[in-house]
CSV table of C-alpha atoms in Angstrom, one decimal:
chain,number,residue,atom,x,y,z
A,1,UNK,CA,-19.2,10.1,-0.7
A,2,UNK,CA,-16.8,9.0,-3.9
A,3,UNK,CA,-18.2,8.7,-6.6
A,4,UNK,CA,-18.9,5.2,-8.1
A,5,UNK,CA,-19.7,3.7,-5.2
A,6,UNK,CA,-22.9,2.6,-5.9
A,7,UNK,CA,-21.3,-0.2,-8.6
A,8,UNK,CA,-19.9,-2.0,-5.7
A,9,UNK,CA,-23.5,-4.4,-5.8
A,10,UNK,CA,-24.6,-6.7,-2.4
A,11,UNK,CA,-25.1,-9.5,-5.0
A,12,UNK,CA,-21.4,-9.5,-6.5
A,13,UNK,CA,-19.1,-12.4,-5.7
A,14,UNK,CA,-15.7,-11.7,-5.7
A,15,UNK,CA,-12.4,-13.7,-5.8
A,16,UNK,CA,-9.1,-12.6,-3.8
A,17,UNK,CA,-5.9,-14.4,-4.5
A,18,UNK,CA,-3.3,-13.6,-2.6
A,19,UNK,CA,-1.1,-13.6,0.8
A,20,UNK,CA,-3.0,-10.6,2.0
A,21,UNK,CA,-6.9,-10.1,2.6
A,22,UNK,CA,-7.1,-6.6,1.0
A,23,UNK,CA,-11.0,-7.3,0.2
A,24,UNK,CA,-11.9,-9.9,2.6
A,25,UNK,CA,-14.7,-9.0,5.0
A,26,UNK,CA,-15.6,-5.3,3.8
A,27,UNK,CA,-18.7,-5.4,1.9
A,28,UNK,CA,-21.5,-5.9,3.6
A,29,UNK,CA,-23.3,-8.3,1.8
A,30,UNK,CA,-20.7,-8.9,-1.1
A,31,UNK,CA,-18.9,-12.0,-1.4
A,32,UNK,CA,-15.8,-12.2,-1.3
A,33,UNK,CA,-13.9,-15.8,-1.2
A,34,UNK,CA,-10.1,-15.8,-0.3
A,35,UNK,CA,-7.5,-17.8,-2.3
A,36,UNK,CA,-4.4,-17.6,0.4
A,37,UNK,CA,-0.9,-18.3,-1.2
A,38,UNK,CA,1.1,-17.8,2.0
A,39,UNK,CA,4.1,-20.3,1.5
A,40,UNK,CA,3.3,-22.3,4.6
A,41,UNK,CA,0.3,-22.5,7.2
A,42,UNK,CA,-2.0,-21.0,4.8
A,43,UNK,CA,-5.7,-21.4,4.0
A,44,UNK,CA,-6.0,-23.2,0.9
A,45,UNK,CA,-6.1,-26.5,0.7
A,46,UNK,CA,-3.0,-28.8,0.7
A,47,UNK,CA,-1.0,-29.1,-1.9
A,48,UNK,CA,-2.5,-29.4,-5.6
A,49,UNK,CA,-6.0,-29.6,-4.5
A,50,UNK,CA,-6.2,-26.1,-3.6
A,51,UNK,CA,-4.8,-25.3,-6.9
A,52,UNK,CA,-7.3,-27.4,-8.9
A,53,UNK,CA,-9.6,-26.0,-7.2
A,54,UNK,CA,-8.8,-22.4,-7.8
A,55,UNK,CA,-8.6,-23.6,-11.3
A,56,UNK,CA,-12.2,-25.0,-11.2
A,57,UNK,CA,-13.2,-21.9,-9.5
A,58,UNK,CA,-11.9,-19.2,-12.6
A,59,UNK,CA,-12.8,-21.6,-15.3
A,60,UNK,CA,-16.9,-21.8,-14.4
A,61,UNK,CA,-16.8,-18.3,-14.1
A,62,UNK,CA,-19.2,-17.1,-11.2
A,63,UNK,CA,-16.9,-14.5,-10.1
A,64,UNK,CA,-17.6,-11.0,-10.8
A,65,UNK,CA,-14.1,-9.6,-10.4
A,66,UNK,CA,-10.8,-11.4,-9.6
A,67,UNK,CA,-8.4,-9.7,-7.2
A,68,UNK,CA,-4.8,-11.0,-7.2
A,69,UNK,CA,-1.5,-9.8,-5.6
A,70,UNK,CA,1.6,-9.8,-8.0
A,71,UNK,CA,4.3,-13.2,-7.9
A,72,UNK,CA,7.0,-12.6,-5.0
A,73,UNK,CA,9.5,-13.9,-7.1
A,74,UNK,CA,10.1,-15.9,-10.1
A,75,UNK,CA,8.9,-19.6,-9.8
A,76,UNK,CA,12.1,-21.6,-9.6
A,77,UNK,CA,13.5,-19.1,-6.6
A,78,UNK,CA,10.4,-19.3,-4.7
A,79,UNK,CA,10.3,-23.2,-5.4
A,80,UNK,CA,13.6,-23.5,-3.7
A,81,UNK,CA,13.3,-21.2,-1.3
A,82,UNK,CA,10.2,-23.3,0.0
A,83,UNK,CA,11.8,-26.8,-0.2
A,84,UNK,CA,15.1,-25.9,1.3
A,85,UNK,CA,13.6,-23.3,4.4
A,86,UNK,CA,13.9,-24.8,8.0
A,87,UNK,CA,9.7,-24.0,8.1
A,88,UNK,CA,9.4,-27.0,5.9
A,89,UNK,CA,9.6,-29.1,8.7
A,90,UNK,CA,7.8,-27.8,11.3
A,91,UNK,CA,5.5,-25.6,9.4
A,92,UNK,CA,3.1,-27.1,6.3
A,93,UNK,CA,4.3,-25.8,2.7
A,94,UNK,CA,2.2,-24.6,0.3
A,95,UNK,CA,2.4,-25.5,-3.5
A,96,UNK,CA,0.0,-22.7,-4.2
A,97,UNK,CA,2.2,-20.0,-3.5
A,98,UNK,CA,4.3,-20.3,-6.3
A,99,UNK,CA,2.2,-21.2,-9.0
A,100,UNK,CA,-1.6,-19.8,-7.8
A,101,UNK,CA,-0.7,-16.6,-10.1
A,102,UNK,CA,-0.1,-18.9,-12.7
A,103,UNK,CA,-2.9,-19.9,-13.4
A,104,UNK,CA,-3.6,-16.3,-14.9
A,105,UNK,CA,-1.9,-17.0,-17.9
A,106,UNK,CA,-4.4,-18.1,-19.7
A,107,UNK,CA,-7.4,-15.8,-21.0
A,108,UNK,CA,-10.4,-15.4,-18.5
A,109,UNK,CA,-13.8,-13.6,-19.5
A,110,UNK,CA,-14.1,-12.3,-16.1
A,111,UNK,CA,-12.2,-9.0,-15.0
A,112,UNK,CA,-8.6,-9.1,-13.0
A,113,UNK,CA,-7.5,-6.2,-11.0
A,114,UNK,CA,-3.9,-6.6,-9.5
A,115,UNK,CA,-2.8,-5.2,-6.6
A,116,UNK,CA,0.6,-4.8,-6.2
A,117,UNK,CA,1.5,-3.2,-2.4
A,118,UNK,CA,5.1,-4.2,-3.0
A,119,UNK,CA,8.1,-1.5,-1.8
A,120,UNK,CA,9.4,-1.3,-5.0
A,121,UNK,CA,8.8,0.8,-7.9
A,122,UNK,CA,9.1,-1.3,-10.8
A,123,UNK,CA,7.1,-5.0,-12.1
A,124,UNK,CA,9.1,-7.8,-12.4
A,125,UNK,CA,9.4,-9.2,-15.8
A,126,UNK,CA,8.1,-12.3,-14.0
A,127,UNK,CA,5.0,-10.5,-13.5
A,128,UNK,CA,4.6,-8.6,-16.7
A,129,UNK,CA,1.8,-11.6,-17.9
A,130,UNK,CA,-0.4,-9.9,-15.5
A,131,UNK,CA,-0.2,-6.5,-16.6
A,132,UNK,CA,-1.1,-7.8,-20.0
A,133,UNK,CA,-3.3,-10.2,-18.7
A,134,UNK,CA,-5.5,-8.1,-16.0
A,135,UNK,CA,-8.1,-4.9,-16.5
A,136,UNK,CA,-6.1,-2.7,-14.3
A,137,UNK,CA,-3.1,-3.1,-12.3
A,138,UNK,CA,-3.2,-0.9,-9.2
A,139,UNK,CA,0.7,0.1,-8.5
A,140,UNK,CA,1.3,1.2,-4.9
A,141,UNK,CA,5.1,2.9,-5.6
A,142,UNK,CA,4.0,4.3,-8.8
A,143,UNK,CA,6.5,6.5,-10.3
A,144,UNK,CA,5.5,9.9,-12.0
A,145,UNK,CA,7.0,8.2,-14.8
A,146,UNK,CA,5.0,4.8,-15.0
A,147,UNK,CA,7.5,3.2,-17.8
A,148,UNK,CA,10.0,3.3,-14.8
A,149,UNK,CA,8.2,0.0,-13.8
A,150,UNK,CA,10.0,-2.0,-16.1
A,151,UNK,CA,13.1,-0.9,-15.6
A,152,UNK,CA,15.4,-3.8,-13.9
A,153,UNK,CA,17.9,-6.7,-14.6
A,154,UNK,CA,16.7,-6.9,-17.6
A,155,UNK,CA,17.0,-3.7,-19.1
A,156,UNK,CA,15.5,0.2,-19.3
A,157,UNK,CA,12.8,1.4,-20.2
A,158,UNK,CA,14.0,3.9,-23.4
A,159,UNK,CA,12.6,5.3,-26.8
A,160,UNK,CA,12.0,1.6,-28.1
A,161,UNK,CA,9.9,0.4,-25.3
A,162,UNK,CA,8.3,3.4,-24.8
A,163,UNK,CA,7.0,3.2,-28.6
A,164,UNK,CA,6.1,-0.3,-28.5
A,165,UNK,CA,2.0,-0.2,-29.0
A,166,UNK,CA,1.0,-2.9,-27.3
A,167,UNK,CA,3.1,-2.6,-24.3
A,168,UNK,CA,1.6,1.3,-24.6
A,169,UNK,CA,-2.3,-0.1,-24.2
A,170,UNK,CA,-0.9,-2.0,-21.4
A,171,UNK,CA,0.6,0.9,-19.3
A,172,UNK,CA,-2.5,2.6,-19.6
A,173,UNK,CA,-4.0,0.1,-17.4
A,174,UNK,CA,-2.1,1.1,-14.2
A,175,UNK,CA,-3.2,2.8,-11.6
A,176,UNK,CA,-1.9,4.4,-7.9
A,177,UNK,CA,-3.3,3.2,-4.9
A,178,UNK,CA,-2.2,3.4,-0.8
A,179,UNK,CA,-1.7,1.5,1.9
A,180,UNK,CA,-4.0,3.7,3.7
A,181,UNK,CA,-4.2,2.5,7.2
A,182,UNK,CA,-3.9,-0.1,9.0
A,183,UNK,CA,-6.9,-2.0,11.1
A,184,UNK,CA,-5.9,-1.0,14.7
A,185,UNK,CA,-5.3,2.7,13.4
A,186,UNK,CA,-8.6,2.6,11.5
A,187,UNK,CA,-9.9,1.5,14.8
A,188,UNK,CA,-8.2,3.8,17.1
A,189,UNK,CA,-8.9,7.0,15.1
A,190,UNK,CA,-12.3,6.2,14.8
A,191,UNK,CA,-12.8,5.6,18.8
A,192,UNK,CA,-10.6,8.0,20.1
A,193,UNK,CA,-11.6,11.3,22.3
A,194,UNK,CA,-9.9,14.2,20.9
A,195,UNK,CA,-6.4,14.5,23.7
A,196,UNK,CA,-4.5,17.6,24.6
A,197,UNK,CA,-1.7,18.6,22.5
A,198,UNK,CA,1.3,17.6,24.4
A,199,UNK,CA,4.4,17.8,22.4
A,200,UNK,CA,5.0,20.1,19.1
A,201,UNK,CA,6.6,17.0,16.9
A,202,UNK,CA,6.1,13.4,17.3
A,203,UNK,CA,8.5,10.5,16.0
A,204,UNK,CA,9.0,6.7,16.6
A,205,UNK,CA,10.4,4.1,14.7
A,206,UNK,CA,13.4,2.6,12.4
A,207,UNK,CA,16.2,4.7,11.3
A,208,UNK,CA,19.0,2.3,11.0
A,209,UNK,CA,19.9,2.0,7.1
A,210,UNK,CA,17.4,4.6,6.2
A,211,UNK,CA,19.3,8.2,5.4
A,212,UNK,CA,16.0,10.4,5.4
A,213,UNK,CA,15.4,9.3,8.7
A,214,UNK,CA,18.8,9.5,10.2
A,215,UNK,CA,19.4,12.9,8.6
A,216,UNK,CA,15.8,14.1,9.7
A,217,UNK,CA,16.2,12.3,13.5
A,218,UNK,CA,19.7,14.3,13.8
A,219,UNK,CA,17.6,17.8,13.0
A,220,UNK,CA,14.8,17.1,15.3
A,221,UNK,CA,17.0,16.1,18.2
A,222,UNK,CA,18.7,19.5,17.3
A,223,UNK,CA,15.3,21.6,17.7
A,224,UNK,CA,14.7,19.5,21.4
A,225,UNK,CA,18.0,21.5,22.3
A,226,UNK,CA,16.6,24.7,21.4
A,227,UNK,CA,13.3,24.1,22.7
A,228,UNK,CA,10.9,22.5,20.6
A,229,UNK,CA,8.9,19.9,22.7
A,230,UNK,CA,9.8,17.3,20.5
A,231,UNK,CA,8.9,13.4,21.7
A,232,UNK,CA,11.1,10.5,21.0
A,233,UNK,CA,10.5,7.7,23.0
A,234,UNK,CA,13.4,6.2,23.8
A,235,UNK,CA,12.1,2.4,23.7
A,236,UNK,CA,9.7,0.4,21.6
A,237,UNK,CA,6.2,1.1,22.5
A,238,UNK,CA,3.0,-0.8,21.4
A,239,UNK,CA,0.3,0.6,18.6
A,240,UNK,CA,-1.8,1.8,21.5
A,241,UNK,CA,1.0,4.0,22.9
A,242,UNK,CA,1.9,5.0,19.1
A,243,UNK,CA,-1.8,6.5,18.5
A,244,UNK,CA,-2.6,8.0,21.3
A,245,UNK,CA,1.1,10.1,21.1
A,246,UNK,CA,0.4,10.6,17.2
A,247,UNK,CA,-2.7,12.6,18.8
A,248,UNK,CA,-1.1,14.3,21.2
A,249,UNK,CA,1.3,15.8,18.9
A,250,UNK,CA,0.6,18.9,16.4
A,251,UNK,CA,2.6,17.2,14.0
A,252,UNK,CA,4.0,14.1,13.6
A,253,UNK,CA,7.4,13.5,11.4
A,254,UNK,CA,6.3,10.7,9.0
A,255,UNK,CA,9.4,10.2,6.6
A,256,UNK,CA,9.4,7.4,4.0
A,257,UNK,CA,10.5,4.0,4.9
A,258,UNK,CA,11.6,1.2,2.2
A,259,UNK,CA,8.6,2.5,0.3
A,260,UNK,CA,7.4,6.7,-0.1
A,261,UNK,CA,3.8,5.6,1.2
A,262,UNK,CA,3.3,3.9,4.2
A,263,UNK,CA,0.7,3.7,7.2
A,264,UNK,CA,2.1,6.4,9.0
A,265,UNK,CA,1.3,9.0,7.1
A,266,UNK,CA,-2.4,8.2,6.9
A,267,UNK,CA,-3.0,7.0,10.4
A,268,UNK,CA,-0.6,10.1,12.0
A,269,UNK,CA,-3.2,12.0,9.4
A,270,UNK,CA,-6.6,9.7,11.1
A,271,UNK,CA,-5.1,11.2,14.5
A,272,UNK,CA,-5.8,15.0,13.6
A,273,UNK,CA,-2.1,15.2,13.9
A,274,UNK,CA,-0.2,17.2,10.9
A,275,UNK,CA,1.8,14.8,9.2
A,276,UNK,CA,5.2,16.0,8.2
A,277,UNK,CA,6.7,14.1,5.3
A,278,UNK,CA,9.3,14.4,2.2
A,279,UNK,CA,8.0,15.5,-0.7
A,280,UNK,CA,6.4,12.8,-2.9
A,281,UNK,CA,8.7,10.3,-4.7
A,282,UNK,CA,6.0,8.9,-6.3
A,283,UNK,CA,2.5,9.1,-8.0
A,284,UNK,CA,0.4,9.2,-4.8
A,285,UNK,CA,-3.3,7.4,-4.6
A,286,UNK,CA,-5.6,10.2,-3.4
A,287,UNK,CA,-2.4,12.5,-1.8
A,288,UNK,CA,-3.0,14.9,0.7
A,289,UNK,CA,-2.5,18.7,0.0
A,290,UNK,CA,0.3,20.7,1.1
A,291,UNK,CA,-0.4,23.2,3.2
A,292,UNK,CA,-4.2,22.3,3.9
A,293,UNK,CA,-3.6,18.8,5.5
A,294,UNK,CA,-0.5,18.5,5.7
A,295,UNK,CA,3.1,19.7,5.1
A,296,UNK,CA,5.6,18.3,2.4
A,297,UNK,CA,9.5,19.7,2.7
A,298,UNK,CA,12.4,18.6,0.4
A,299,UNK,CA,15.1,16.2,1.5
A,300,UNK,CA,17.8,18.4,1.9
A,301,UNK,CA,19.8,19.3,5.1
A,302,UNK,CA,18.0,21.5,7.3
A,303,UNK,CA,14.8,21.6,5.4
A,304,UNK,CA,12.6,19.6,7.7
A,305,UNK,CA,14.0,22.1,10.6
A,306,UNK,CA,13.1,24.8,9.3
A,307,UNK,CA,9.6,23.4,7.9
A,308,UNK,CA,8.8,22.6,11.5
A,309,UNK,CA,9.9,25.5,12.7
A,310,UNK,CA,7.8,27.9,10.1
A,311,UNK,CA,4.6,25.3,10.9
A,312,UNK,CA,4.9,26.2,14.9
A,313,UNK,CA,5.0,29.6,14.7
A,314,UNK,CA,0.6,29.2,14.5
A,315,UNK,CA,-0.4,26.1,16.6
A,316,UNK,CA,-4.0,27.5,15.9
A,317,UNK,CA,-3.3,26.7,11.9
A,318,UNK,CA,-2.1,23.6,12.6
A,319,UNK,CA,-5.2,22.4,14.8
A,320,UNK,CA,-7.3,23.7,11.6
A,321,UNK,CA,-4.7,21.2,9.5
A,322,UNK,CA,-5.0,18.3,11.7
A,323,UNK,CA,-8.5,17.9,11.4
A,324,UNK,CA,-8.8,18.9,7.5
A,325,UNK,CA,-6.0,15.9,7.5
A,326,UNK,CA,-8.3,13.8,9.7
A,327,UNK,CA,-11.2,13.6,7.8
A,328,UNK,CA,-9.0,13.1,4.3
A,329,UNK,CA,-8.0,9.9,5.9
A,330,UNK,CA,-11.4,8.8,7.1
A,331,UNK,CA,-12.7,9.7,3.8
A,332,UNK,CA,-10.0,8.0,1.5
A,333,UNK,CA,-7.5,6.3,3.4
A,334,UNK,CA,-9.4,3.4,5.4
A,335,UNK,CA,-8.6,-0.2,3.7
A,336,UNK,CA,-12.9,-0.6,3.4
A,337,UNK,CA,-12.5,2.5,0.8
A,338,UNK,CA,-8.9,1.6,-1.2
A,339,UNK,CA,-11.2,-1.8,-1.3
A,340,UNK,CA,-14.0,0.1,-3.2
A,341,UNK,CA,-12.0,1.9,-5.3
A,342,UNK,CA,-9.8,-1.3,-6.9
A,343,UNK,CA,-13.2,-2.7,-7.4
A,344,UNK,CA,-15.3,0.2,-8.5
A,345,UNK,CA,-12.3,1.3,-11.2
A,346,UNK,CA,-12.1,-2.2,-12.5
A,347,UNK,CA,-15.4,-2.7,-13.3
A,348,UNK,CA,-15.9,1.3,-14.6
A,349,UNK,CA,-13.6,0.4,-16.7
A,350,UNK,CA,-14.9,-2.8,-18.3
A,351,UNK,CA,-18.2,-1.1,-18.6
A,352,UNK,CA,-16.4,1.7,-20.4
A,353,UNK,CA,-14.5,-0.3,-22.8
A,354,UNK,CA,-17.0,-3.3,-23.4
């Protein structure tokens, strides 16, 4: 069990604001009310009210802990970008989605915890009121080098930045956290019978316009030729059919996509399935270990061959692996746990600096 849990209380209240339900309906017990700033067909009430009413709800204070997702993009662009949308007339807009986060600004008594699941490594200067504004920002593409996150339009993050005290107290407030996996795959892996391995590697999905995973797809269709079992399904196939061949396979290639961490390599992980992925380019949330659940390899021409290769030469190993890698992703990985730890952080660390 992590430790901490036990501060995540049954008589909390808790506040998400955000386009995604990252907290929503996994404490049992704890409440959690949803603020949804979806730009159209969302949950909030039209227009302004919803907005006052988020208002009314931070300023009485009878929230425990305020989760919020980071600003899309800056106000004016997202304004226009609602108003001149086709969905405008056939969908209803919401006002909320561009100025919700907003309402931040000012200084609340009760704690914020961002969480910013966003591709990219960096935070928008649009967004850098947050960071100063909340207890801890949780960063999903975190680099090893966490001033990287301001670098941008507006300039990089040298010796002056890097010296600037305030903006130092305010990096110390960031944090890694995952995607972890998705619902269905949480669901899957925790159902599922335990298949027979079928196929040595497994792969399916997007390649166009992503060179790790044309360069690695060339390499693995390259092995198929010289024998490896290695399944590529020609066509799209549903989350069912992507599961049950993640478990079928002793390991499953699980390159990065527009961000390093994705749902792949947790749910191919959840599976008992080796994941297979390029070495970390970022600070991971919880990463596994090379090796003991699963295998890392360096993006360079033939290195994921011969990684694959090296890894089949003991299937037994690799059964070991998947399930090592199994229960790492049951134990860290499901969104119920990534949900106590944003919580369970933020308030550790209010209680540790109050």
């Amino acid at each position: 069990m992590p430790a901490g849990r036990a501060i995540v209380a049954k008589t909390m209240r808790i506040l998400e604001v955000g386009r995604t339900p990252y907290l929503s309906g996994y404490f049992s017990g704890v409440g959690v009310d949803r603020f949804d700033t979806g730009p159209y067909q969302n949950s909030t009430a039209p227009e302004f009210a919803g907005l006052l009413a988020l208002l009314r709800a931070i300023g009485n204070e009878k929230y425990d802990l305020i989760v919020c997702e980071p600003n899309v993009r800056r106000r004016f662009d997202a304004l226009s970008r609602l108003l001149f949308s086709r969905r405008i007339f056939s969908e209803r807009p919401s006002i909320s989605s561009i100025f919700a986060q907003q309402l931040f600004r000012r200084r609340l008594d009760v704690p914020i915890a961002v969480v910013d699941m966003e591709d990219h490594s960096r935070i928008a200067a649009a967004d850098r009121y947050l960071l100063a504004r909340c207890t801890l920002y949780f960063k999903r593409e975190l680099p090893s080098d966490e001033w990287k996150l301001l670098n941008g339009g507006d300039g990089f993050a040298g010796r002056s930045l890097r010296s600037n005290k305030p903006l130092r107290a305010m990096m110390e407030k960031i944090l890694p956290i995952s995607l972890g996996m998705s619902p269905d795959g949480e669901a899957f892996a925790q159902s599922m019978a335990r298949p027979e391995k079928t196929s040595d590697v497994f792969f399916a999905g997007n390649v166009h316009g992503m060179p790790e995973r044309e360069r690695g797809l060339a390499e693995l269709r390259e092995l198929a030729v010289a024998g490896v079992k290695v399944d590529i399904p020609e066509q799209r196939i549903d989350r069912q059919e992507f599961f049950r061949r993640c478990a079928a396979a002793y390991l499953v290639w699980s390159p990065e996509g527009y961000g390093w961490d994705c749902f792949r390599h947790h749910e191919a992980a959840a599976m008992a399935s080796v994941p297979v992925i390029n070495a970390p380019s970022i600070r991971p949330y919880r990463p596994m270990r090379h090796g003991s659940e699963c295998l890392y390899y360096v993006p360079e021409k033939g290195a994921l061959a011969r990684t694959v290769l090296a890894a089949l030469e003991n299937r037994d190993d690799l059964i070991a692996i998947g399930r090592a890698a199994r229960e790492q992703a049951l134990s860290f990985k499901r969104r119920s746990e990534i949900g106590r730890y944003v919580v369970n952080e933020t308030l550790s660390r209010i209680r540790n600096t109050g």
